[in-house]
Short mmCIF file of C-alpha atoms and ligand atoms in Angstrom, two decimals:
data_model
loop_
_atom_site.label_atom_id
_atom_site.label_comp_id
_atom_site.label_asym_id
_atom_site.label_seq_id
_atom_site.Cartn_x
_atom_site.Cartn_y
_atom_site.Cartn_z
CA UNK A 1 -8.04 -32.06 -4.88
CA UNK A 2 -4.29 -30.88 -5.89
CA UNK A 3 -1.72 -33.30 -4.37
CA UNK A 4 0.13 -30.97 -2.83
CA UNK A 5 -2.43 -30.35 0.23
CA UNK A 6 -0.92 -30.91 3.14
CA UNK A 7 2.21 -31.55 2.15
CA UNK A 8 5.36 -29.16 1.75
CA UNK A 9 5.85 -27.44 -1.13
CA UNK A 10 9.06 -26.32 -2.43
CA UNK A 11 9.76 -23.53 -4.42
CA UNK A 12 11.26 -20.61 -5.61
CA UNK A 13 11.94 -17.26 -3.41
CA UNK A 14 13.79 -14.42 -3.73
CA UNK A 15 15.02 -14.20 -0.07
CA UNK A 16 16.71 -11.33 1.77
CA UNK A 17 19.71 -12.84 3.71
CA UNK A 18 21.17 -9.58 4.94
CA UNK A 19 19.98 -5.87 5.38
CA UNK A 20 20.20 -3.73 1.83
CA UNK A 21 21.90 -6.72 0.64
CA UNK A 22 20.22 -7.90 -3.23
CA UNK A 23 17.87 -10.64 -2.53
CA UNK A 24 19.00 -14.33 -3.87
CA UNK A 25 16.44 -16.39 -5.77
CA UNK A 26 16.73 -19.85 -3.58
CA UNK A 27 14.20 -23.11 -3.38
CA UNK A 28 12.42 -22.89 -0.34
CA UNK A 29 10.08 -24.82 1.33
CA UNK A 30 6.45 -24.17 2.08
CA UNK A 31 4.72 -25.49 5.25
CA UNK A 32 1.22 -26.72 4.47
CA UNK A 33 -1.33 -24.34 6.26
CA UNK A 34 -2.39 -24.37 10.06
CA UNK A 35 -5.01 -23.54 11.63
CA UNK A 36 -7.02 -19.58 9.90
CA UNK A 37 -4.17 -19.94 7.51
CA UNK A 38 -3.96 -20.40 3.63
CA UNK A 39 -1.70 -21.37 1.00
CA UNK A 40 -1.31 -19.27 -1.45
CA UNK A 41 0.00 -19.34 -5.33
CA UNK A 42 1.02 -15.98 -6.42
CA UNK A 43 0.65 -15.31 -9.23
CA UNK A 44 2.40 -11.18 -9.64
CA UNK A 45 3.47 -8.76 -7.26
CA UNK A 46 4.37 -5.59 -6.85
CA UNK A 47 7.16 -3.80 -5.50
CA UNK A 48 6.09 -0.99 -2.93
CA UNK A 49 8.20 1.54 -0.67
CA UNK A 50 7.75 -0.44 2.32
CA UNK A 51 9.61 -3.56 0.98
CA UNK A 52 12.15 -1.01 0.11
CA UNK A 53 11.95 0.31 3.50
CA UNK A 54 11.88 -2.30 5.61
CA UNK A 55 14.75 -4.07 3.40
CA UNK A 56 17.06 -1.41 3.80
CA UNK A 57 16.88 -2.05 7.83
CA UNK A 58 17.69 1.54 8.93
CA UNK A 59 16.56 2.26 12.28
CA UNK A 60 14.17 -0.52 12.63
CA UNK A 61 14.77 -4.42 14.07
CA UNK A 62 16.53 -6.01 10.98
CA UNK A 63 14.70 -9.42 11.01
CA UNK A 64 16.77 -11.99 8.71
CA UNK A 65 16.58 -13.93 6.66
CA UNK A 66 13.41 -12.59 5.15
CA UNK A 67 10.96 -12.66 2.34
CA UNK A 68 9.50 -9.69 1.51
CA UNK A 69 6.64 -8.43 -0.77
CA UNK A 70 2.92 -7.01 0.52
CA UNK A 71 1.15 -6.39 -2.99
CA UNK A 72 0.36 -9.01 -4.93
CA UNK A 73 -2.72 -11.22 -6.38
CA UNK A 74 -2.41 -14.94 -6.49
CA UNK A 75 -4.96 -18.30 -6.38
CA UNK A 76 -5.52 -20.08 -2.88
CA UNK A 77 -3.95 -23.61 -3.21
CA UNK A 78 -4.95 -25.10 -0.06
CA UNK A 79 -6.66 -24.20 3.59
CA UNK A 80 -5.83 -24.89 7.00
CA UNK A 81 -8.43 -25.77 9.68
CA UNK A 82 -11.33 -23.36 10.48
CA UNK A 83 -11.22 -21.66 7.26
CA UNK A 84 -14.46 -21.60 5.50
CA UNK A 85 -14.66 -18.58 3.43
CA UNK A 86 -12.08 -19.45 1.18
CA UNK A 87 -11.12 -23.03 -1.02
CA UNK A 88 -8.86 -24.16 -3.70
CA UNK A 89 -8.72 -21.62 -6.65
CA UNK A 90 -10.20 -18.97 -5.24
CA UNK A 91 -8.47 -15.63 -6.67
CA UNK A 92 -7.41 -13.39 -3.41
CA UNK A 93 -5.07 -10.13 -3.00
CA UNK A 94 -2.83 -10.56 0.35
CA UNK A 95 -3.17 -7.34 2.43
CA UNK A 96 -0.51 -6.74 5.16
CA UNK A 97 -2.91 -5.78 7.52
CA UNK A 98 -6.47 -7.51 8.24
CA UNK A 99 -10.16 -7.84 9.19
CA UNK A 100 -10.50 -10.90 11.64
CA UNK A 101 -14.43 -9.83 11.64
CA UNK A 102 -14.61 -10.33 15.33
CA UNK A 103 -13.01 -7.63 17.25
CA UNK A 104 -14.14 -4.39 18.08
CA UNK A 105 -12.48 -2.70 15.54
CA UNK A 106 -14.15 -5.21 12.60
CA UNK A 107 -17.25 -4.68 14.38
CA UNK A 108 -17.32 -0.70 14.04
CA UNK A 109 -18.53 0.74 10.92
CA UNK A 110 -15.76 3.55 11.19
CA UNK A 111 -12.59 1.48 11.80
CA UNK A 112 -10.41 -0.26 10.02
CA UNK A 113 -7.48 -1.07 12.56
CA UNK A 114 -8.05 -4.94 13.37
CA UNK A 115 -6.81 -5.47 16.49
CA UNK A 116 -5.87 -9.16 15.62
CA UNK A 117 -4.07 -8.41 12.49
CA UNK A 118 -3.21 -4.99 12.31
CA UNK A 119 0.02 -4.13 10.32
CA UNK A 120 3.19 -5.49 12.38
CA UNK A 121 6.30 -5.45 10.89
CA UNK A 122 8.39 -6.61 13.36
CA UNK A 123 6.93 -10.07 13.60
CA UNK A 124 8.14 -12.22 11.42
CA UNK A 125 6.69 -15.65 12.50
CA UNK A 126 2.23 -16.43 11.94
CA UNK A 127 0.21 -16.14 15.11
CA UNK A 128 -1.02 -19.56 15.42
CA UNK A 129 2.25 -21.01 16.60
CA UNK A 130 4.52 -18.25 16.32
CA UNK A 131 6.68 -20.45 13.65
CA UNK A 132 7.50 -19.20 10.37
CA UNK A 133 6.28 -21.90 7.66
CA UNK A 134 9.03 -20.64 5.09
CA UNK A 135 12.53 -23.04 5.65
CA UNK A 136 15.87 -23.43 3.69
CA UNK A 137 17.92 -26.98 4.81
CA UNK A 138 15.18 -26.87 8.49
CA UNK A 139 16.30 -23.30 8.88
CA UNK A 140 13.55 -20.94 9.41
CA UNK A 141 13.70 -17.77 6.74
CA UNK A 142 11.07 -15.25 7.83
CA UNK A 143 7.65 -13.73 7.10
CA UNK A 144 7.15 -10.27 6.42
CA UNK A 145 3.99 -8.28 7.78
CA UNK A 146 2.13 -11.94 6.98
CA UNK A 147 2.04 -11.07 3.60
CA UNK A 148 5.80 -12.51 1.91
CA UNK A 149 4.61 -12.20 -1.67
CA UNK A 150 8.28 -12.45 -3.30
CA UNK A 151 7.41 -16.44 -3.17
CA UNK A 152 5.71 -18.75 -5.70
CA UNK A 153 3.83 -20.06 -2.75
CA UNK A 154 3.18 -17.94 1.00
CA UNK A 155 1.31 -18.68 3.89
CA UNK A 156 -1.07 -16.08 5.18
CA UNK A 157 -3.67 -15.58 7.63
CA UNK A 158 -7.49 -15.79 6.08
CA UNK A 159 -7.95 -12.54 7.80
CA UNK A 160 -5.60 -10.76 5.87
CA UNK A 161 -6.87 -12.22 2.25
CA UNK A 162 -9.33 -10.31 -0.19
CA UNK A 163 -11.66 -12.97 -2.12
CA UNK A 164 -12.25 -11.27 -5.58
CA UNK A 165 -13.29 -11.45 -8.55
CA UNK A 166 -11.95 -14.16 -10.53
CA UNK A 167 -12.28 -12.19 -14.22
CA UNK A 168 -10.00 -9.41 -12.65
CA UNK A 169 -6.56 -9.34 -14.26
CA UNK A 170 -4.15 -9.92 -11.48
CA UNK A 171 -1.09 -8.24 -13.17
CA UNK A 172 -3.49 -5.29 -12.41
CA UNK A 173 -5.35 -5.68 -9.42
CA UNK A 174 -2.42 -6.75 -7.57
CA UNK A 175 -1.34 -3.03 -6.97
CA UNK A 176 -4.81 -2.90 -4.85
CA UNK A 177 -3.27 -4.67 -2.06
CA UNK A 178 -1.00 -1.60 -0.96
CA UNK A 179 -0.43 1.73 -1.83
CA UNK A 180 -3.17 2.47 -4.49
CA UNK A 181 -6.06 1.84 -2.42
CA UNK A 182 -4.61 3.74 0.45
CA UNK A 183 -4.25 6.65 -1.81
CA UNK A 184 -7.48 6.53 -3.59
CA UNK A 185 -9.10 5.52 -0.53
CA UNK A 186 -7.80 8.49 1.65
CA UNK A 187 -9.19 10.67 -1.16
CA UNK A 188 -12.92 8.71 -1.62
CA UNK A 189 -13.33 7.56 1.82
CA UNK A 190 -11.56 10.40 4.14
CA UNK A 191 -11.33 13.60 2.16
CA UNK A 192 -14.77 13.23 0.28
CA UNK A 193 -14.32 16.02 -1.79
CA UNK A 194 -17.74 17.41 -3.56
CA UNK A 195 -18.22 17.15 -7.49
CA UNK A 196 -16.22 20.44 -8.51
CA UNK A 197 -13.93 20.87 -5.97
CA UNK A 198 -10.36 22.03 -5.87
CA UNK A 199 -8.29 19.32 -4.24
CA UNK A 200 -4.31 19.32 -3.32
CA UNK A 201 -1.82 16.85 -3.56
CA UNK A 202 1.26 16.66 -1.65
CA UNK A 203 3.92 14.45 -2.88
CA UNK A 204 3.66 12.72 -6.46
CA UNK A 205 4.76 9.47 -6.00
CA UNK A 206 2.39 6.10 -6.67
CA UNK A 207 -0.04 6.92 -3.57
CA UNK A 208 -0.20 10.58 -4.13
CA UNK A 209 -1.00 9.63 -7.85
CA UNK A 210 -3.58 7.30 -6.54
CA UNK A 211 -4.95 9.99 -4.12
CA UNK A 212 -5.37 11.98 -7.66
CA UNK A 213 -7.11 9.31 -8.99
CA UNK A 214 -9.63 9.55 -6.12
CA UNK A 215 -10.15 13.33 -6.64
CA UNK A 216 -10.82 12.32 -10.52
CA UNK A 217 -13.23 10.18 -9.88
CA UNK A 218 -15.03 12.20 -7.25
CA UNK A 219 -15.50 14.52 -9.94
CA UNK A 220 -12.72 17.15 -8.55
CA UNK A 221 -12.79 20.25 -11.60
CA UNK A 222 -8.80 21.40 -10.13
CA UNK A 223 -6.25 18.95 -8.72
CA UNK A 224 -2.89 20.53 -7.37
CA UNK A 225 -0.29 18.41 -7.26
CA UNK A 226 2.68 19.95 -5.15
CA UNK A 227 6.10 18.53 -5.02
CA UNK A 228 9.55 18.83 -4.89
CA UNK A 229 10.56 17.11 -7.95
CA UNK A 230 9.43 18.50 -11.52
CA UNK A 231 10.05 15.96 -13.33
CA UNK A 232 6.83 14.40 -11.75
CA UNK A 233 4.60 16.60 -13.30
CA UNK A 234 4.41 15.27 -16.53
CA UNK A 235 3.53 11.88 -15.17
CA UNK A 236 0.63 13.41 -12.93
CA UNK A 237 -0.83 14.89 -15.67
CA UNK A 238 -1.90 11.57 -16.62
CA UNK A 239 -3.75 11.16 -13.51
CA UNK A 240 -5.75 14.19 -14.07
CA UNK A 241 -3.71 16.50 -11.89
CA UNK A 242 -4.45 20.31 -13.96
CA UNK A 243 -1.82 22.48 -12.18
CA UNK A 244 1.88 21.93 -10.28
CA UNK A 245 3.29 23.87 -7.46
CA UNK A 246 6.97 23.36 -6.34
CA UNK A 247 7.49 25.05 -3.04
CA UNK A 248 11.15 25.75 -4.26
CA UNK A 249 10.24 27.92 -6.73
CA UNK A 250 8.32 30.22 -4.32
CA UNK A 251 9.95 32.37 -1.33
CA UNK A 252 6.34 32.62 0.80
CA UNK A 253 4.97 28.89 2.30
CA UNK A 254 3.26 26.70 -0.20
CA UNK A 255 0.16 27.53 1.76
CA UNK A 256 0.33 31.11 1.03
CA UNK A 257 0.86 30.41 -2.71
CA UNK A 258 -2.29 28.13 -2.46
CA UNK A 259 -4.35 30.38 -1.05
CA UNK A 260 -3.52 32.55 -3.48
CA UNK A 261 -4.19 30.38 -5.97
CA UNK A 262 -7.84 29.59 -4.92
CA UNK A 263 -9.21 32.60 -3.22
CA UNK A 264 -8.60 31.28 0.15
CA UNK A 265 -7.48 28.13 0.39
CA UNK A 266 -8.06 24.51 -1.50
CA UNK A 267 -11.59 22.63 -0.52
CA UNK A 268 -9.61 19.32 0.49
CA UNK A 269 -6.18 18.25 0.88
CA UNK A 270 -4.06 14.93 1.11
CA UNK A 271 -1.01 14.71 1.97
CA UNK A 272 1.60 11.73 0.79
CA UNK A 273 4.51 12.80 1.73
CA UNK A 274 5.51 11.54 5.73
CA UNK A 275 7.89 15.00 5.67
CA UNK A 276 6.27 16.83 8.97
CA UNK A 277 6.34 20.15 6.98
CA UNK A 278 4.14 19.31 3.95
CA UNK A 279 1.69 17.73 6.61
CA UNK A 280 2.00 21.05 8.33
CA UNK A 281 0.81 22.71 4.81
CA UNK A 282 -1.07 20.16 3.57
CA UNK A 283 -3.51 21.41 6.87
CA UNK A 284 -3.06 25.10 6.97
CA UNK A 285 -3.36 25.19 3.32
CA UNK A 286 -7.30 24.16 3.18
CA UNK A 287 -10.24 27.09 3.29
CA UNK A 288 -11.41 28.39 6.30
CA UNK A 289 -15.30 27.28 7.26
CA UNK A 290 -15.21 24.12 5.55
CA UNK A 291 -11.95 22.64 4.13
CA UNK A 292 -10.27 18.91 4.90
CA UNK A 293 -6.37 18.11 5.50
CA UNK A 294 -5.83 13.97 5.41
CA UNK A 295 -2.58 12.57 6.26
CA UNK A 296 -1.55 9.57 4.44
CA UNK A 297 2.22 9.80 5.06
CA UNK A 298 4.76 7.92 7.62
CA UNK A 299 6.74 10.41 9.40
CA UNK A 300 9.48 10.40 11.13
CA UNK A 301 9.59 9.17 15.18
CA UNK A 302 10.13 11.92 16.61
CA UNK A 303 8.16 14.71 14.80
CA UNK A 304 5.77 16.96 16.08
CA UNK A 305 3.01 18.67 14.56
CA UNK A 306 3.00 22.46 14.98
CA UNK A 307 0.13 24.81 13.84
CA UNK A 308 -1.94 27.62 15.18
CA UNK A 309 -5.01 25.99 17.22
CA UNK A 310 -6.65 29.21 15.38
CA UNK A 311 -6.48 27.31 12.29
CA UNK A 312 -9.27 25.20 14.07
CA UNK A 313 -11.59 27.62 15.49
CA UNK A 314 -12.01 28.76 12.08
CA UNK A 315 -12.94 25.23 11.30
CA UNK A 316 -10.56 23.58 9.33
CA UNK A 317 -10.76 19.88 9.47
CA UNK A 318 -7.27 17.55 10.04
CA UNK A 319 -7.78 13.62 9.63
CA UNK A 320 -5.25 10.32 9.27
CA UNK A 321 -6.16 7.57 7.76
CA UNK A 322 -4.39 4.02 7.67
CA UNK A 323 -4.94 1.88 4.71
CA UNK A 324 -7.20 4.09 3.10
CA UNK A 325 -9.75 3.30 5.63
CA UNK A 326 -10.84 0.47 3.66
CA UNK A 327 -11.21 -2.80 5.28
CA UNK A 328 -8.83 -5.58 3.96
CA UNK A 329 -11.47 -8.62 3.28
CA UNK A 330 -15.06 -6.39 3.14
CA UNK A 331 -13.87 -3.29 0.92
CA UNK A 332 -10.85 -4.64 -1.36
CA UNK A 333 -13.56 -6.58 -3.70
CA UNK A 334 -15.36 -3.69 -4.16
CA UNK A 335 -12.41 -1.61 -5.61
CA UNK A 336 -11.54 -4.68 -8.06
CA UNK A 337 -14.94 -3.80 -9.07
CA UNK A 338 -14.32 0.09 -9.75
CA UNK A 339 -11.31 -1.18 -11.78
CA UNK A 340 -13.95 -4.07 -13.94
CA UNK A 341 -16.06 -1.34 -14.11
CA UNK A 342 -13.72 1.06 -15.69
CA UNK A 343 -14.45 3.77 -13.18
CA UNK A 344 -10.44 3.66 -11.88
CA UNK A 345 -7.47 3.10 -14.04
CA UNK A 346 -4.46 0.85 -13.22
CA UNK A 347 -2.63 0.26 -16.09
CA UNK A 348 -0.86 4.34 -15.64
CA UNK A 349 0.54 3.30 -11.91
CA UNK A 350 2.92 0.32 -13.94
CA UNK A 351 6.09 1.74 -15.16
CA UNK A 352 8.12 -1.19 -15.75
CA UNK A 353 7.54 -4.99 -15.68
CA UNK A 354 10.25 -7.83 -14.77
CA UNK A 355 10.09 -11.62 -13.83
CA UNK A 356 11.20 -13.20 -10.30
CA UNK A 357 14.50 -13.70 -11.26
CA UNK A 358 15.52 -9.93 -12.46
CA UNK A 359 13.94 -9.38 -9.12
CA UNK A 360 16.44 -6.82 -7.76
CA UNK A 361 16.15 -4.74 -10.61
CA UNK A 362 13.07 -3.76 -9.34
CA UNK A 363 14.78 -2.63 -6.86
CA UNK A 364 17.12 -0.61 -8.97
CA UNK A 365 14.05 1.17 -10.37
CA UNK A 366 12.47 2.11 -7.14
CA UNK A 367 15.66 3.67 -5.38
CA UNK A 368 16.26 5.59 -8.29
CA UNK A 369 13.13 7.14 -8.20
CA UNK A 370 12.08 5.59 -12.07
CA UNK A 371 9.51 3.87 -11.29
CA UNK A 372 5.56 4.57 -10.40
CA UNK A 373 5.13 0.43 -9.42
CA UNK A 374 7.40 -2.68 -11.02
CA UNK A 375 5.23 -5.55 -11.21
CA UNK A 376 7.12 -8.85 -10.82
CA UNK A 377 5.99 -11.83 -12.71
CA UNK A 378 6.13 -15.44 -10.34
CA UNK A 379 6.33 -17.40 -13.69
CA UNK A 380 9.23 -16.59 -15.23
ZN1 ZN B 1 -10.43 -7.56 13.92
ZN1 ZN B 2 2.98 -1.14 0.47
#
């Protein structure tokens, strides 16, 4: 047994002391486990939107001091009272929302939305005690949606940990915590398209890319990627997307064009965007009698969705999904399996590559739009 269980660990952190402020690599120290909770070494992590997001503090409750960081991969070092699935140096991925396996939710087949551990990002404190276990000098710095990967060592709820395989690279898998399974899974698991389909793509950014990814493997023969940037489109074309639409280069709505394009309309859409209009698009631009819309996107508070209840009659389909409807603990090891297996690629969603301390370059990257996904190495 390592000697550090059950005592505090302390450690490195890059912590956010102040709204869009860069974060400051300190030594904090890390609260041994309670009660469903786990300590956890990461190992890599990834930088996502939502750090970005939630960092910047605009609209939302600013909670500070923080520690952000939701995709990552790291070892379990040592585990509080009641947990039994997990033990020392198990590999996990930390998912920032969870499967507790006992509400109704974990019990249905078709849900995904734990009512235990679903995503909060307001709280910044576990559930057991409603303490944070991260502290600088006795001062409490806080969680973020249970996950707070930007730290050699975090404490998270077993609910919201993935046990997988232990071959699986975590400088790879890592990016299967976030925003690559919910694209790929709002494609395989919501959208279904058939072998030979013609599937659209709204927005080209990492889960877009990963929603193309999905269509690819389902054996998609045209993906349309449509978005407002060009210089995206060579990147896609690495993730099998076969034809671009920007809807500024056309005076009609980017539904007409697609109709046009496809004699009617595309067989599935997704839409990755959170702007109300391309969700708006992403629905009226699927075929009549049998197409699919899904919306993967955050939008804005106070939008509204607008469209012809026609649209339905003539049976066109409009979903959501959360999370890709895959379930945190029961699914995740299965898609580190695709990835073993070959069958999905990871390696094209990691642009650039820094260590903890040249942490807010990653930053840098992402709100300049250069980067797909940064992974952050804990080690150096
Ligand atoms: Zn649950
Ligand atoms: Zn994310």
């Amino acid at each position: 047994m390592s000697s550090t269980v059950g005592k505090v660990i302390r450690c490195k952190a890059a912590v956010a002391w102040e709204a869009g402020k860069p974060l400051v690599i300190e030594e904090v120290e890390v609260a041994p486990p309670q009660a469903m909770e786990v300590r956890v070494k990461i190992i890599v992590t990834a930088l996502c939107h939502t750090d970005v997001y939630f960092w910047e503090a605009k609209g939302q409750t600013p909670v500070f001091p923080r520690i952000f960081g939701h995709e990552a991969a790291g070892i379990v070092e040592s585990v509080g009272e009641g947990v039994t699935e997990l033990k020392p140096g198990d590999h996990v991925l930390p998912v920032f929302t969870g499967e507790c396996k006992e509400c109704r939710h974990c019990k249905s087949e078709e849900s995904n939305m734990c009512d235990l551990l679903r995503i909060n990002t307001d709280r910044g404190v576990m559930l057991h005690d409603g303490k944070s276990r991260f502290s600088i000098n006795g001062k409490p710095i806080y969680h973020f949606v249970g996950t707070s990967t930007f730290s050699e060592y975090s404490v998270i709820h077993v609910g919201c940990l993935a046990k997988i395989n232990p071959a699986a690279p975590m400088d790879k898998v890592c990016l299967l915590s976030c925003g690559i399974s919910t694209g790929l899974g709002a494609t395989l698991n919501v959208a279904k398209p058939p072998k030979g389909s013609t599937v659209a793509i709204f927005g080209l950014g990492a889960v877009g890319l990963a929603a193309a990814e999905g269509a690819r493997i389902a054996g998609a023969s045209r993906i349309i990627g449509v978005d407002l940037n060009p210089k995206r489109f060579d990147e896609a074309k690495k993730f099998g997307v076969t034809e671009f639409v920007n809807p500024k280069d056309h005076h009609k709505p980017v539904q007409e064009v697609l109709a046009e394009m496809t004699d009617g309309g595309v067989d599935r859409s997704v839409e990755c965007t959170g702007s109300i209009n391309a969700m708006i698009s992403a629905f009226e631009c699927v075929h009549d009698g049998w197409g699919v819309a899904v919306l993967v996107g955050v939008p804005n508070k106070d939008d509204a969705f607008k469209t012809h209840p026609m649209n339905f009659l003539n049976e066109k389909t409009l979903k959501g999904t959360f999370f890709g409807n895959y379930k945190p603990r029961t699914d995740l090891p299965n898609v580190v399996e695709m990835y073993m297996r070959k069958e999905l690629e990871l390696e094209k969603f990691i642009t650039h590559e820094v260590c903890l301390s040249e942490i807010n370059k990653a930053f840098d990257y992402m709100l300049k739009g250069e980067s797909l996904r940064c992974i952050i190495r804990m080690d150096g």
